[in-house]
Short mmCIF file of C-alpha atoms in Angstrom, two decimals:
data_model
loop_
_atom_site.label_atom_id
_atom_site.label_comp_id
_atom_site.label_asym_id
_atom_site.label_seq_id
_atom_site.Cartn_x
_atom_site.Cartn_y
_atom_site.Cartn_z
CA MET A 1 62.15 140.16 315.22
CA SER A 2 60.80 143.31 316.91
CA GLU A 3 57.12 144.15 316.92
CA VAL A 4 55.69 146.58 314.39
CA ILE A 5 55.71 150.18 315.67
CA GLU A 6 52.19 151.57 315.76
CA ILE A 7 51.53 154.64 313.60
CA THR A 8 49.40 157.00 315.64
CA PRO A 9 47.17 159.71 314.10
CA VAL A 10 49.69 162.32 315.24
CA LYS A 11 52.55 160.54 313.45
CA LEU A 12 50.41 160.19 310.35
CA ALA A 13 49.53 163.88 310.44
CA LEU A 14 53.23 164.77 310.57
CA CYS A 15 53.57 163.33 307.04
CA LEU A 16 51.53 166.29 305.82
CA ILE A 17 54.73 168.31 306.25
CA PHE A 18 56.01 166.66 303.06
CA ILE A 19 52.92 167.76 301.15
CA LEU A 20 53.31 171.26 302.57
CA ILE A 21 56.89 171.38 301.34
CA SER A 22 55.77 170.21 297.88
CA GLY A 23 52.99 172.81 297.83
CA LEU A 24 55.37 175.62 298.79
CA ALA A 25 57.76 174.52 296.05
CA SER A 26 54.88 174.56 293.57
CA LEU A 27 53.93 178.09 294.65
CA ALA A 28 57.51 179.33 294.52
CA LEU A 29 58.10 177.90 291.04
CA LYS A 30 54.57 178.73 289.82
CA LEU A 31 53.92 175.12 288.85
CA LYS A 32 50.20 175.43 289.66
CA LEU A 33 50.13 171.96 291.24
CA GLU A 34 48.83 173.01 294.67
CA ARG A 35 45.24 171.93 293.99
CA ASP A 36 46.33 168.58 292.55
CA LEU A 37 48.59 167.97 295.54
CA ALA A 38 45.80 168.78 297.98
CA TRP A 39 43.23 166.66 296.16
CA GLY A 40 45.71 163.83 295.72
CA THR A 41 46.43 163.86 299.45
CA VAL A 42 42.73 163.71 300.32
CA ARG A 43 42.19 160.84 297.90
CA THR A 44 45.23 158.98 299.23
CA PHE A 45 43.92 159.06 302.79
CA ALA A 46 40.32 158.27 301.81
CA GLN A 47 41.05 155.50 299.34
CA LEU A 48 43.68 153.71 301.40
CA PHE A 49 41.68 153.80 304.63
CA LEU A 50 38.62 152.57 302.77
CA VAL A 51 40.59 149.71 301.25
CA GLY A 52 42.14 148.99 304.64
CA TYR A 53 38.76 148.57 306.32
CA VAL A 54 37.46 146.46 303.43
CA LEU A 55 40.54 144.22 303.55
CA GLN A 56 40.19 143.77 307.29
CA TYR A 57 36.69 142.42 306.72
CA ILE A 58 37.62 140.25 303.73
CA PHE A 59 40.70 138.82 305.45
CA LYS A 60 38.60 137.67 308.39
CA ILE A 61 35.94 135.79 306.45
CA GLU A 62 38.05 134.51 303.48
CA ASN A 63 35.07 134.46 301.15
CA PHE A 64 35.70 133.53 297.50
CA VAL A 65 32.96 135.77 296.13
CA LEU A 66 34.07 138.87 298.03
CA THR A 67 37.70 138.28 297.10
CA SER A 68 36.71 137.93 293.43
CA VAL A 69 34.58 141.09 293.52
CA LEU A 70 37.42 143.11 295.00
CA TYR A 71 39.90 141.68 292.49
CA ILE A 72 37.63 142.45 289.52
CA SER A 73 37.00 145.96 290.83
CA MET A 74 40.77 146.52 290.94
CA ILE A 75 41.01 145.47 287.29
CA PHE A 76 38.07 147.73 286.43
CA TRP A 77 39.76 150.81 287.87
CA ALA A 78 43.06 149.86 286.26
CA THR A 79 41.31 149.64 282.90
CA HIS A 80 39.65 152.99 283.53
CA ALA A 81 43.05 154.54 284.31
CA ILE A 82 44.55 153.13 281.10
CA GLN A 83 41.66 154.47 279.03
CA SER A 84 41.96 157.90 280.65
CA ARG A 85 45.66 158.04 279.96
CA THR A 86 45.55 157.03 276.30
CA LYS A 87 42.88 159.63 275.41
CA GLU A 88 42.05 157.94 272.12
CA ASP A 89 38.32 158.37 271.51
CA SER A 90 38.19 156.88 268.03
CA VAL A 91 38.83 153.35 269.31
CA SER A 92 36.81 151.65 272.05
CA ILE A 93 39.51 150.02 274.16
CA PHE A 94 37.82 149.56 277.55
CA SER A 95 36.12 146.21 276.95
CA PRO A 96 39.05 144.39 275.28
CA ILE A 97 41.47 145.61 277.97
CA PHE A 98 39.11 144.72 280.81
CA ILE A 99 38.32 141.23 279.54
CA SER A 100 41.90 140.36 278.59
CA MET A 101 43.21 141.58 281.96
CA ILE A 102 40.63 139.53 283.89
CA ILE A 103 41.49 136.34 282.01
CA SER A 104 45.28 136.64 281.89
CA TYR A 105 45.92 138.13 285.33
CA THR A 106 43.53 135.81 287.12
CA ILE A 107 45.31 132.81 285.63
CA ILE A 108 48.71 134.18 286.63
CA THR A 109 47.63 135.12 290.17
CA VAL A 110 46.01 131.72 290.74
CA LEU A 111 49.16 130.03 289.42
CA VAL A 112 51.31 131.96 291.91
CA THR A 113 49.09 131.40 294.96
CA ALA A 114 48.02 127.82 294.23
CA VAL A 115 51.09 126.28 292.59
CA ILE A 116 54.15 128.31 293.57
CA ILE A 117 53.34 129.57 297.07
CA GLN A 118 50.75 126.77 297.59
CA VAL A 119 48.27 128.76 299.64
CA LYS A 120 45.25 126.78 300.86
CA PRO A 121 42.72 127.80 299.75
CA TRP A 122 44.31 129.48 296.74
CA TYR A 123 41.96 132.47 296.98
CA THR A 124 43.09 133.34 300.52
CA PRO A 125 42.75 137.15 300.31
CA GLN A 126 45.84 137.86 302.43
CA TYR A 127 47.90 136.46 299.53
CA PHE A 128 45.63 136.72 296.50
CA ILE A 129 44.76 140.44 296.75
CA PRO A 130 48.26 141.89 297.40
CA ILE A 131 49.91 139.72 294.76
CA GLY A 132 47.10 140.31 292.28
CA GLY A 133 47.21 144.03 293.01
CA MET A 134 50.92 144.23 292.24
CA ILE A 135 50.42 142.31 289.00
CA ILE A 136 47.56 144.59 287.95
CA GLY A 137 49.31 147.82 288.95
CA ASN A 138 52.60 147.01 287.26
CA SER A 139 50.95 145.73 284.08
CA MET A 140 48.58 148.70 283.99
CA THR A 141 51.52 151.07 283.60
CA ALA A 142 53.11 148.87 280.96
CA ILE A 143 49.90 148.58 278.92
CA ALA A 144 49.34 152.34 279.07
CA ILE A 145 52.87 152.94 277.76
CA SER A 146 52.44 150.36 275.00
CA LEU A 147 49.11 151.76 273.84
CA ASP A 148 50.48 155.30 273.81
CA ARG A 149 53.32 154.09 271.63
CA LEU A 150 50.98 152.09 269.38
CA PHE A 151 48.60 154.98 268.72
CA SER A 152 51.34 157.55 268.20
CA ASP A 153 53.33 155.33 265.82
CA ILE A 154 50.27 154.47 263.72
CA LYS A 155 49.42 158.16 263.40
CA ASN A 156 53.01 159.24 262.72
CA GLN A 157 53.59 156.47 260.17
CA ARG A 158 50.18 156.70 258.51
CA ASP A 159 51.63 157.35 255.02
CA GLN A 160 53.99 154.39 255.23
CA ILE A 161 51.26 152.08 256.53
CA GLU A 162 48.84 153.15 253.78
CA LEU A 163 51.57 152.51 251.21
CA PHE A 164 52.00 148.95 252.47
CA LEU A 165 48.22 148.45 252.48
CA SER A 166 47.88 149.76 248.93
CA LEU A 167 50.48 147.21 247.82
CA GLY A 168 48.36 144.40 249.19
CA ALA A 169 49.79 143.99 252.68
CA THR A 170 47.48 143.15 255.60
CA TYR A 171 47.32 145.49 258.58
CA GLN A 172 49.39 142.93 260.53
CA GLU A 173 52.16 143.01 257.92
CA ALA A 174 52.02 146.81 257.63
CA THR A 175 52.38 147.32 261.38
CA VAL A 176 54.62 144.44 262.45
CA LYS A 177 57.44 146.77 263.55
CA ILE A 178 55.00 149.13 265.28
CA PHE A 179 53.54 146.18 267.16
CA ARG A 180 56.97 145.04 268.34
CA ASP A 181 58.06 148.56 269.31
CA ALA A 182 54.88 149.05 271.37
CA ILE A 183 55.43 145.79 273.27
CA GLN A 184 59.07 146.65 273.82
CA ALA A 185 58.23 150.11 275.16
CA GLY A 186 55.92 148.62 277.76
CA MET A 187 58.46 145.98 278.79
CA ILE A 188 61.44 148.26 279.38
CA PRO A 189 60.36 149.53 282.86
CA SER A 190 59.91 145.95 284.16
CA ILE A 191 63.28 144.86 282.79
CA ASN A 192 64.98 147.94 284.27
CA ALA A 193 63.36 147.15 287.62
CA MET A 194 64.86 143.64 287.53
CA MET A 195 68.29 145.08 286.74
CA THR A 196 68.28 147.51 289.69
CA VAL A 197 66.24 145.67 292.35
CA GLY A 198 68.17 145.43 295.60
CA LEU A 199 70.91 147.75 294.33
CA VAL A 200 68.99 151.01 293.89
CA LYS A 201 65.88 150.35 295.97
CA LEU A 202 64.07 147.75 298.05
CA PRO A 203 60.72 146.95 296.41
CA GLY A 204 57.47 147.77 298.16
CA MET A 205 56.43 144.22 299.03
CA MET A 206 59.83 143.36 300.48
CA THR A 207 59.99 146.60 302.45
CA GLY A 208 56.49 146.07 303.84
CA GLN A 209 57.30 142.53 304.98
CA ILE A 210 60.54 143.62 306.64
CA LEU A 211 58.75 146.46 308.44
CA GLY A 212 56.14 143.90 309.49
CA GLY A 213 58.81 141.80 311.20
CA VAL A 214 59.36 139.12 308.55
CA ASN A 215 62.84 137.65 308.21
CA PRO A 216 64.61 139.55 305.36
CA LEU A 217 65.53 136.30 303.59
CA VAL A 218 61.89 135.20 303.60
CA ALA A 219 60.91 138.63 302.24
CA VAL A 220 63.54 138.24 299.51
CA LYS A 221 62.05 134.93 298.36
CA TYR A 222 58.58 136.44 298.11
CA GLN A 223 59.97 139.43 296.23
CA ILE A 224 61.75 137.22 293.69
CA ILE A 225 58.49 135.39 293.01
CA VAL A 226 56.69 138.71 292.57
CA MET A 227 59.36 140.22 290.29
CA LEU A 228 59.41 137.24 287.94
CA THR A 229 55.63 137.10 287.96
CA LEU A 230 55.39 140.78 287.10
CA VAL A 231 57.58 140.33 284.05
CA ALA A 232 55.49 137.42 282.79
CA SER A 233 52.20 139.22 283.43
CA THR A 234 53.51 142.32 281.68
CA VAL A 235 54.46 140.35 278.57
CA ILE A 236 51.19 138.41 278.44
CA GLY A 237 48.98 141.42 279.18
CA ASN A 238 50.82 143.65 276.73
CA VAL A 239 50.79 141.18 273.87
CA ILE A 240 47.07 140.38 274.24
CA VAL A 241 45.93 144.00 274.66
CA VAL A 242 48.13 145.50 271.95
CA TYR A 243 47.19 142.69 269.55
CA ILE A 244 43.48 143.33 270.06
CA VAL A 245 43.69 147.13 270.07
CA ARG A 246 45.86 147.14 266.94
CA LYS A 247 43.09 145.26 265.16
CA LEU A 248 40.56 147.85 266.32
CA CYS A 249 42.69 150.57 264.73
CA PHE A 250 41.79 149.20 261.29
CA THR A 251 38.52 148.54 259.51
CA GLN A 252 37.56 145.18 258.00
CA ALA A 253 38.80 146.56 254.69
CA HIS A 254 42.25 147.09 256.28
CA GLN A 255 41.93 150.88 256.37
CA ILE A 256 43.25 153.00 259.25
CA ALA A 257 40.40 153.90 261.60
CA ILE A 258 42.14 156.42 263.86
#
């Protein structure tokens, strides 16, 4: 396999042409996205270079505590992003999402690194952080979609839910279909990705490994592990979070709280 081609600062700067094109399109169509594009570009450079330097340090020392701190911080920002997207102030969702994601995704990531890939030690950051990051990122999107669906369906079907409650149903019985629909909505993107992987696009992890000189068949094996893991983590994370948040949408007297 050939060596990785070095990306010089000049080559990196050339990528700004794509942002310039996007900005010109925004101006021409009056989309008013120029500021967001500029700020997003600045954040992309700053955040990725910062993470890159941090990972260089963590990869060298392979310290369990530092790896755990970085992993938990990733979950923290994912939880923050989910909360920002849902925009539901009447229900405090940060803590239940954060705690459930730490427990479920840590177990899944450890299972992948320790049992399936059999990395020694299992917390080796070169494996644990990228795999954990993909699990968190993919599940973050799914949870955000599920919560959006949950909140909107409860609000749109308020009369029907209150009718069930007035007839003696529990909040679980009154929202069983809403619960299932919310989980299903969050799962669809992951299932679609499994259906089209390799046919429509090459996933990020596989592409990165191939560009790094890894044998394509080896990259494929890693990608299969990741894809199947992402589906499982999405299901587990969605079910736990939606189950907890649904309960928070009702009072102890089984009245709608949002």
